[in-house]
Amino acid sequence: HVKKTEERPPSTSGPQTSLSASIRFLEDNMHLNDALQELLSDSNTSYHVIGAIGPQGAGKSTFLSMLSGNDPMDLYRQYVFRPCSREAVESCRYQTLKIYIYINKTRTILLDCQGMSSASILDDLIRANRRQQIGSFKADEQFDTECLRLLLFMFEICHTLVLNVDWFIDMSVIRELMSAQLISSALTRNDRKVNLVVVHQRAKSMDFHPVTVKRRAQCLKGMFEHSKFNICGGLSMGGIGFKKYGNIEPDVNYILLSEIKPRIRGETVPQNIGQELQPMEYIEYGTVMNVLRTQILRLPKPLFASSNSLLTEREWFQMASLFWAKLENDAMIRSSKKLWNVYSDKDEIRVAKRT
Amino acid sequence: MAEDFKTWLNGTMYNLKAYADSKIFVIGLVGKDTTENSKVDALNEFLQRQIFQGVWADKEIPIYIEAFFSVEDLTLFLVLNGINEAEAMTCLFGCGKFQDKNFFEKLSLFEYEYVRRLHLLFVLCHAVIFIEQGCRFDIAVAKYLKNVNQLRLQTQEKVHEALSQLSHIPREWKDESRLAMPRLCFGFYRNPLRADLGAVKKRELIEKMQKHLSGQIYSILKQAHVIETHSGTSLCSLSDNAVPFVHIFRPNEAPIDYLNEFITAMIIEDRKPDFCKALDDDRRDRYEKRRSPENIEDFNGFIHALIDDSLEIGDRSDVFFKFPKLKHFTEGAQVVYDILMNDESISEVELKGMFVPELTMVESLDDAILRSAIAFYKKDLDETGRAHDAATRGYSKKEHLEKLQQATNYLKSHVTGDNLPKFTESLIEQCNQIWTSGHQRCEAVSLTGNMCRYSSKKHPTIELSRFSKFGSKMDDDKENLLHSSGIRYLSTCNCGRTQMLRNDPFGLKDANFDFYEQFHCCKNTERYEFPIFEPREAQEALESVEDESSESTESDGDGTSSNETEETSDEEKSSQRNKSTSPIIKKTSSGMSSPKPEDFDQAQRVIADADDDSRMEYHSRYLDEEKLIQMIHGETKEKKKSGRRRVRPEAKSESDRQSDEEQAEVEGSDEDDDEEHISEKQDNASDEAEDDEEIEEEERDFDTEKPPSETAEEEAPVGDYLDTYDANLKVNVPKEATKTDDSNQEYNELLKKYKGHYLEHLPHSSITSGLFPLFPSWAVVCVGPSNLYCHASGLRDQPNFKAGSEYLLPLDVHLNVVSEQWEADMRKIAPTSERNYRRTPRRRLEEDPIAGTNREKVKFFVGFDYECPRGHRFMVQEPNKVLRHRRSNGNLKETATNLVRSDIPIWMPCTCKREPLVAAQLMRLHIVTPKAPVTLTLNPKVMVESHGYFHMGDSDVDLTWAKYYVLRFPYVYVGPNGPVHPPKMAETKGSLLKNCFTVAHTPVA
């Protein structure tokens, strides 16, 4: 049961098998899911690839589900991208591992990436290495490399990246993004800019205050200027039509989403409620989401780096495969580990000296 | 109120004298802030006052430690504020303060200051609490701790030495250089649990989460080697399971979003009693909490437990070294503070590399960008594809500055931050260096407006004469340099029967005179001798002029020297020259042999077949039609007899030698656009085949020597081949570059010696000095008797004409004549044909019996012959309108009556459709005079500028009856204000003023 968004008629030929839920794009064994090709058209070039990144538990999967057509009133099990299970939440664990994909009827390709630098995934890796008697001292380096590869991969294969955050804003996340884009620039040596949209999930009423929004938008602009990211795409609260924010940094892609309210089966939110709330610093989740679904597709679609023309869906997949293989082999990634583990070697020396 | 740590250290012993001997506990607090929820909120709550409020206003960057001593708990609280605070973020990214720095440079401003203060906390605190806004452990914390541990190990000795100087400090503190191996605690503000859970369930789940988080944190910190079994290398410790080191804030502690709750309640109050009950529970809890602050589950309880547990373990533990007395703490802490905060032992660069290793990568990326910027600058220097060209390749000053600007813009768009000025400077320096060391191009401009392609230092140093005042600067150091724009044009001789490639001229003599002297076809034809300057003052000079003039005439045409050129005796030339001031065109006596078609053919054959001729070799490659056909069709065909000579490209093998890439490069190069001007009929035809089928057919009809099918089959591939052939043209270094000619130098000396005595440019209406030029820029030649031209078939021996355009236009001229005289002259001219001529008594028009005059009509044929740089030619039927005539429509009826009464453009768009479109220039006026006693007096006036006009000189040029004449216009117009360049685009420019000749009855001698 997937509800369809109504932007444009599907302009595709070829395979039209539609997915009922997201499937693996990148498998646990770090291979791309080749079966996916069956679902991709070899003529359609007017698709939009949107990827969600962000820390664990920031709401990436939920956001993508909503974007691909789910309704906040849907049951969790109806979500296209599986949201964090109760058990995972309660044990502070991740839900999504590697990358999941879903393609909706309007040929929006949605990619759900695992949480950035998730402590829980690293923990698993450390434990697994320990179990397998692999020198556990390698685990954090291995993990950093893997996180980096996933990010670099997302940078290259998406038109638009949605950075999901649940508070404003963790500099660790920003720094990780910026370091990765730096390596990406060194690796790909092109001027491709990927759209970056910062979506602030579970925003509180204080977060909605125009003055706060303005200051944050300015910060975001300052952080991502001169980077691989194009943060100025006009996808702002003002830009998508919320008059209160009309003149507040309207070009900065910064969207606020409040907490999804608990479901009330069989009931809809009375219309008058929204109107009553108008003067307050608060906007319903669904209200923003409804506009965002269409507006996000209006962001410019940067050409993929490997070609000068539009790629068909299948060509896109092939491009992604090639790039992933390149990331697997590239020495740049391996050497960039140094960025995160400067002292791993020096430590040992010092220790020896001291003792 | 909290104070800055340093201030607090200085003032404590005065303010807190009463507690000087109390043993104290020190807690550090670090973490992340949001606008609505600060990491110190919970601490303020614990202290029940707004103790920590931020004191950074006087700081350059908002990184500082706030200190507060709680006398109730005998605990010193140190709060580190830094990069994660909203103020810091705004300061770094939200305002223009550090606009010129890039992300990592901004970061590095903070990073070291932050890490060294964090280090300070780790050597002065018993416990350090990390506050997270979310509910996940930030693995970056592990990386920070690694850095801190590194710093600690580096500065340990120093701290130890300093502390050893103090007598009261506990021994453990001195030994370890720190108060304790601090206990780490973590507070997580938000929990992702559903709001509709009951309070009890929530508590239970939160405990579960705390347990899981503890496990993750332990595992990761252990992995990062900040928690070790060996206390010397271990930075910190975690408490055992009895006392939790992770605290997740309960809903009742989390910041309350009243509005949000209110709305939620409003929407669902009656519909969802469970949820509201849960909310009510939270509210009750909050109330309860205020009543009994000792609740173990909240943050207060957490801190209390931490302090109690620590104190209980006390000094005995190998984890907690010492709880010093307040007075001793302040004493020691001051020393440690001064050492750690003023530590200059590590250089700034090293520090940046340590804490923001990305900067190193930025630097190397920027360096790569600089290299690409330089490569971009050098692109056109390197990409010529031919070694010998690359060596001479250069930029003019303007090009250099443009290129440099582009490279700088590229750099500026890719490099940001502190590196930019440095790299920009480096770029400019390196590019200037490249430019000045051998790539500075000669600034000379050719007479057609193109730059010399040689570098100013690498000119072939050949003495050549072709430097007029306007061709190049006459500076001594430059006059011996041979300029070349690398561009060649296909140009036609005086009479129009032969075409030859020419180099873009830099000298006026080359442009308007020398080039035309090398053709055989019209070399010996009768020509009008224009008055030129004679250096009479010095007899030797006179002789030398004559020698040199004649020599240069023969030898430096297009820079190639000939040993086959037929020698004209010096004496003959001299005599011609001596008489040349008298404006006489040699009467074409019957003794003058009229050239037969075979002769033309012969003349062309000389060019076409002169394989043994060193001078011609180069050109002949392009002209040998037969060879080309063989190459293309692999068959031999005798095509020589074709009346239409075509300029042919060189043998294909030559093109094979050129790699395809080279061709592509040359074709792709913008600078060489003009190269493409050089063209040929076939190309023209094949171009037009696409859009002008009619003409194509006509052409076949016209080409009587070839069967139409053959023509078609032949021309298409030729066209294809020729598309790529242009690229070859530049390949060959002009022969002239390797030749020397002593006479040129002498000629130059002559120019200098007699400067001011001759006209340095073309005769122009604004100059009435009476001076003569050194050589004529115009030419008037008689190619033979008038019957050479047959109006039915058009021109037969003129190459490269647009199909259907190779006709002269009939022109009837009416004259009032003295009847008797006219009749008599007519009889003299054509005695033999009189019978036929007078078969019936001729009626005299408008006869005036009294005056004895009548009106006679005489018939001329004229043709205004245009030529483009590619050698394409056409006639016009009206000003700016190309003549097109289908032979199948019978004889051409169009007359030139209106044409000669109109101004005619000197330049107009050529018919060739290949890009870039070019302008064709009016180069020849064909005149066929009638067999009647009339004289045509030429007086062309060419206006190419707004003021004045060019003319042929002060003397009249008279053309006599029954001859075919060609007036060749100057190739370049150089007036008193310098050269007038042809238009770069296909556009109309300049004009030949109307009525450029007059006709009068001239009695026959």
Coordinates of N, CA, C and O in Angstrom, one line a residue, chain B residues 867-955:
Chain B
E867 N 37.1 38.2 -54.9 CA 37.9 37.1 -54.5 C 38.0 37.0 -53.0 O 38.2 38.1 -52.3
C868 N 37.7 35.9 -52.4 CA 37.8 35.8 -51.0 C 39.1 35.1 -50.5 O 39.9 34.6 -51.4
P869 N 39.4 35.2 -49.3 CA 40.7 34.6 -48.8 C 40.9 33.2 -49.2 O 42.1 32.7 -49.2
R870 N 39.8 32.5 -49.4 CA 40.0 31.1 -49.8 C 40.2 30.9 -51.3 O 40.3 29.8 -51.8
G871 N 40.2 32.0 -52.0 CA 40.4 32.0 -53.4 C 39.1 31.8 -54.2 O 39.1 31.7 -55.5
H872 N 38.0 31.8 -53.6 CA 36.7 31.7 -54.3 C 36.4 33.1 -55.0 O 36.7 34.1 -54.5
R873 N 35.9 32.9 -56.2 CA 35.7 34.2 -57.0 C 34.3 34.2 -57.5 O 33.6 33.2 -57.8
F874 N 33.8 35.4 -57.8 CA 32.6 35.6 -58.4 C 32.5 37.0 -59.0 O 33.3 37.9 -58.6
M875 N 31.6 37.2 -59.9 CA 31.3 38.6 -60.5 C 30.0 39.1 -59.8 O 29.2 38.3 -59.3
V876 N 29.8 40.4 -59.9 CA 28.5 40.9 -59.4 C 27.7 41.4 -60.6 O 28.2 41.8 -61.6
Q877 N 26.4 41.3 -60.4 CA 25.5 41.9 -61.4 C 24.9 43.2 -61.0 O 24.5 44.0 -61.8
E878 N 24.9 43.4 -59.7 CA 24.5 44.7 -59.1 C 25.4 44.8 -57.9 O 26.0 43.9 -57.5
P879 N 25.5 46.1 -57.4 CA 26.3 46.2 -56.2 C 25.8 45.2 -55.1 O 24.6 45.2 -54.9
N880 N 26.7 44.5 -54.6 CA 26.4 43.5 -53.5 C 25.5 42.4 -53.9 O 24.9 41.7 -53.1
K881 N 25.4 42.1 -55.2 CA 24.6 41.0 -55.6 C 25.4 40.1 -56.6 O 25.9 40.6 -57.7
V882 N 25.6 38.9 -56.2 CA 26.4 38.0 -57.0 C 25.8 37.6 -58.3 O 24.5 37.4 -58.4
L883 N 26.5 37.6 -59.4 CA 26.0 37.3 -60.7 C 25.8 35.8 -60.8 O 26.6 35.0 -60.4
R884 N 24.6 35.4 -61.2 CA 24.3 34.0 -61.4 C 23.5 33.8 -62.7 O 22.5 34.4 -62.9
H885 N 24.1 33.1 -63.5 CA 23.5 32.9 -64.8 C 23.4 31.5 -65.2 O 24.5 30.8 -65.1
R886 N 22.3 31.0 -65.6 CA 22.2 29.6 -66.1 C 22.4 29.6 -67.6 O 21.7 30.3 -68.3
R887 N 23.4 28.9 -68.0 CA 23.7 28.9 -69.4 C 22.5 28.3 -70.2 O 22.2 28.7 -71.4
S888 N 21.7 27.4 -69.6 CA 20.6 26.9 -70.3 C 19.6 27.9 -70.7 O 18.7 27.7 -71.5
N889 N 19.7 29.0 -70.0 CA 18.7 30.1 -70.3 C 19.2 31.0 -71.5 O 18.7 32.1 -71.7
G890 N 20.2 30.6 -72.2 CA 20.7 31.4 -73.3 C 21.7 32.4 -72.9 O 22.2 32.3 -71.8
N891 N 22.0 33.3 -73.8 CA 23.0 34.3 -73.5 C 22.6 35.2 -72.3 O 21.4 35.5 -72.1
L892 N 23.6 35.6 -71.6 CA 23.3 36.5 -70.5 C 22.9 37.9 -71.0 O 23.5 38.5 -71.8
K893 N 21.7 38.3 -70.5 CA 21.1 39.6 -71.1 C 21.4 40.7 -70.2 O 21.4 41.9 -70.6
E894 N 21.7 40.4 -68.9 CA 22.0 41.5 -67.9 C 23.1 42.4 -68.5 O 24.0 42.0 -69.1
T895 N 22.9 43.7 -68.2 CA 23.9 44.7 -68.7 C 24.6 45.3 -67.5 O 24.1 45.2 -66.3
A896 N 25.7 46.0 -67.7 CA 26.5 46.6 -66.6 C 26.1 48.1 -66.5 O 26.8 48.8 -65.8
T897 N 25.1 48.5 -67.3 CA 24.8 49.9 -67.3 C 24.6 50.5 -65.9 O 25.2 51.5 -65.6
N898 N 23.8 49.9 -65.2 CA 23.6 50.4 -63.8 C 24.8 50.2 -62.9 O 25.0 51.0 -62.0
L899 N 25.4 49.1 -63.1 CA 26.5 48.7 -62.3 C 27.6 49.8 -62.3 O 28.1 50.3 -61.3
V900 N 28.0 50.2 -63.5 CA 29.1 51.2 -63.6 C 28.6 52.6 -63.1 O 29.5 53.4 -62.8
R901 N 27.3 52.8 -63.0 CA 26.9 54.1 -62.5 C 26.7 54.0 -61.0 O 26.1 54.9 -60.4
S902 N 27.0 52.9 -60.3 CA 26.8 52.8 -58.9 C 28.1 52.7 -58.2 O 29.1 52.2 -58.7
D903 N 28.1 53.0 -56.9 CA 29.2 52.7 -56.0 C 29.2 51.2 -55.8 O 28.1 50.6 -55.6
I904 N 30.3 50.6 -55.8 CA 30.4 49.1 -55.7 C 31.2 48.8 -54.4 O 32.3 49.4 -54.3
P905 N 30.7 47.9 -53.6 CA 31.5 47.6 -52.4 C 32.8 47.0 -52.7 O 33.0 46.2 -53.6
I906 N 33.8 47.3 -51.9 CA 35.1 46.7 -52.0 C 35.1 45.3 -51.4 O 35.6 44.4 -51.9
W907 N 34.4 45.2 -50.2 CA 34.3 43.9 -49.6 C 32.8 43.6 -49.5 O 32.0 44.4 -49.2
M908 N 32.5 42.4 -49.8 CA 31.1 41.9 -49.6 C 31.1 40.4 -49.2 O 32.1 39.7 -49.5
P909 N 30.1 39.9 -48.6 CA 30.1 38.5 -48.2 C 30.4 37.6 -49.4 O 29.8 37.7 -50.4
C910 N 31.2 36.6 -49.1 CA 31.6 35.7 -50.2 C 30.4 34.6 -50.3 O 29.7 34.5 -49.3
T911 N 30.4 34.0 -51.4 CA 29.4 33.0 -51.6 C 29.7 31.7 -50.9 O 28.8 30.8 -50.7
C912 N 30.9 31.5 -50.4 CA 31.2 30.2 -49.8 C 30.5 30.2 -48.4 O 30.4 31.2 -47.7
K913 N 30.0 29.0 -48.1 CA 29.1 28.9 -47.0 C 29.8 28.3 -45.8 O 29.2 28.0 -44.8
R914 N 31.1 28.1 -45.9 CA 31.8 27.4 -44.8 C 32.1 28.4 -43.7 O 32.4 29.5 -44.0
E915 N 32.0 27.9 -42.5 CA 32.4 28.8 -41.4 C 33.9 28.8 -41.3 O 34.5 27.8 -41.5
P916 N 34.5 29.9 -40.8 CA 33.8 31.2 -40.6 C 33.5 31.8 -42.0 O 34.3 31.7 -42.9
L917 N 32.3 32.5 -42.0 CA 32.0 33.2 -43.2 C 33.0 34.3 -43.4 O 33.4 35.0 -42.5
V918 N 33.3 34.6 -44.7 CA 34.3 35.6 -44.9 C 33.8 36.6 -45.9 O 32.9 36.3 -46.6
A919 N 34.6 37.7 -46.0 CA 34.2 38.7 -47.0 C 35.1 38.5 -48.3 O 36.3 38.1 -48.1
A920 N 34.5 38.7 -49.4 CA 35.3 38.7 -50.6 C 35.7 40.1 -51.0 O 34.9 41.0 -50.7
Q921 N 36.8 40.3 -51.6 CA 37.3 41.6 -51.9 C 37.3 41.8 -53.4 O 37.6 40.9 -54.2
L922 N 36.9 43.0 -53.8 CA 36.9 43.4 -55.2 C 38.4 43.4 -55.6 O 39.2 44.3 -55.2
M923 N 38.8 42.5 -56.5 CA 40.2 42.4 -56.8 C 40.5 42.8 -58.3 O 41.6 43.2 -58.6
R924 N 39.6 42.6 -59.2 CA 39.8 42.8 -60.6 C 38.6 43.5 -61.3 O 37.5 43.2 -60.9
L925 N 39.0 44.3 -62.2 CA 37.9 44.8 -63.1 C 38.3 44.3 -64.5 O 39.4 44.7 -65.0
H926 N 37.5 43.4 -65.1 CA 37.8 43.0 -66.5 C 37.1 43.9 -67.4 O 36.0 44.3 -67.2
I927 N 37.9 44.3 -68.4 CA 37.3 45.2 -69.4 C 37.6 44.7 -70.8 O 38.8 44.5 -71.1
V928 N 36.6 44.4 -71.6 CA 36.9 44.1 -73.0 C 36.4 45.3 -73.9 O 35.3 45.7 -73.8
T929 N 37.4 45.8 -74.6 CA 37.0 47.0 -75.3 C 36.6 46.7 -76.7 O 36.9 45.6 -77.3
P930 N 35.7 47.5 -77.3 CA 35.1 47.1 -78.6 C 36.1 47.5 -79.8 O 37.1 48.2 -79.6
K931 N 35.8 46.9 -80.9 CA 36.6 47.2 -82.1 C 36.1 48.5 -82.7 O 35.3 48.5 -83.6
A932 N 36.4 49.6 -82.0 CA 36.0 50.9 -82.5 C 37.0 51.9 -82.0 O 37.7 51.7 -81.0
P933 N 37.1 53.0 -82.6 CA 38.1 54.0 -82.3 C 37.8 54.7 -81.0 O 37.5 55.9 -81.0
V934 N 37.8 54.0 -79.9 CA 37.5 54.6 -78.6 C 38.6 54.3 -77.6 O 39.4 53.3 -77.8
T935 N 38.8 55.2 -76.7 CA 39.7 55.0 -75.6 C 39.0 55.0 -74.3 O 38.1 55.9 -74.0
L936 N 39.3 54.0 -73.4 CA 38.6 54.0 -72.1 C 39.7 54.5 -71.1 O 40.8 54.0 -71.1
T937 N 39.3 55.5 -70.4 CA 40.3 56.0 -69.4 C 39.8 55.6 -68.0 O 38.7 55.9 -67.5
L938 N 40.7 54.9 -67.3 CA 40.4 54.3 -66.0 C 40.7 55.4 -65.0 O 41.7 56.1 -65.0
N939 N 39.8 55.5 -64.0 CA 40.0 56.5 -62.9 C 39.3 56.0 -61.7 O 38.4 56.6 -61.2
P940 N 39.8 54.8 -61.2 CA 39.1 54.2 -60.0 C 39.4 55.0 -58.8 O 40.5 55.4 -58.5
K941 N 38.4 55.2 -58.0 CA 38.5 55.8 -56.7 C 37.9 54.9 -55.6 O 36.8 54.6 -55.7
V942 N 38.8 54.5 -54.7 CA 38.4 53.5 -53.7 C 38.3 54.2 -52.4 O 39.3 54.7 -51.9
M943 N 37.1 54.2 -51.8 CA 36.9 54.7 -50.5 C 36.7 53.6 -49.5 O 35.8 52.8 -49.6
V944 N 37.7 53.5 -48.6 CA 37.5 52.4 -47.6 C 37.5 53.1 -46.2 O 37.3 52.4 -45.2
E945 N 37.7 54.3 -46.1 CA 37.5 55.0 -44.9 C 36.6 56.2 -45.1 O 36.2 56.5 -46.2
S946 N 36.3 56.9 -44.0 CA 35.3 58.0 -44.1 C 35.9 59.2 -44.9 O 35.2 59.9 -45.5
H947 N 37.3 59.3 -44.8 CA 37.8 60.5 -45.5 C 38.7 60.1 -46.6 O 39.5 59.2 -46.5
G948 N 38.5 60.8 -47.7 CA 39.4 60.6 -48.9 C 39.2 59.3 -49.6 O 38.4 58.4 -49.2
Y949 N 40.0 59.1 -50.6 CA 39.9 57.9 -51.4 C 41.3 57.5 -52.0 O 42.1 58.4 -52.1
F950 N 41.4 56.3 -52.3 CA 42.6 55.8 -53.0 C 42.5 55.9 -54.5 O 41.4 55.7 -55.0
H951 N 43.6 56.2 -55.1 CA 43.5 56.3 -56.6 C 44.8 55.7 -57.2 O 45.7 55.4 -56.4
M952 N 44.9 55.6 -58.5 CA 46.0 55.0 -59.1 C 47.2 55.9 -59.2 O 48.3 55.4 -59.6
G953 N 47.1 57.1 -59.0 CA 48.1 58.1 -59.2 C 47.6 59.3 -60.0 O 46.4 59.3 -60.3
D954 N 48.4 60.2 -60.3 CA 47.9 61.4 -61.0 C 47.7 61.3 -62.5 O 47.1 62.1 -63.1
S955 N 48.2 60.2 -63.0 CA 48.1 60.1 -64.5 C 47.0 59.2 -64.9 O 46.6 58.3 -64.2

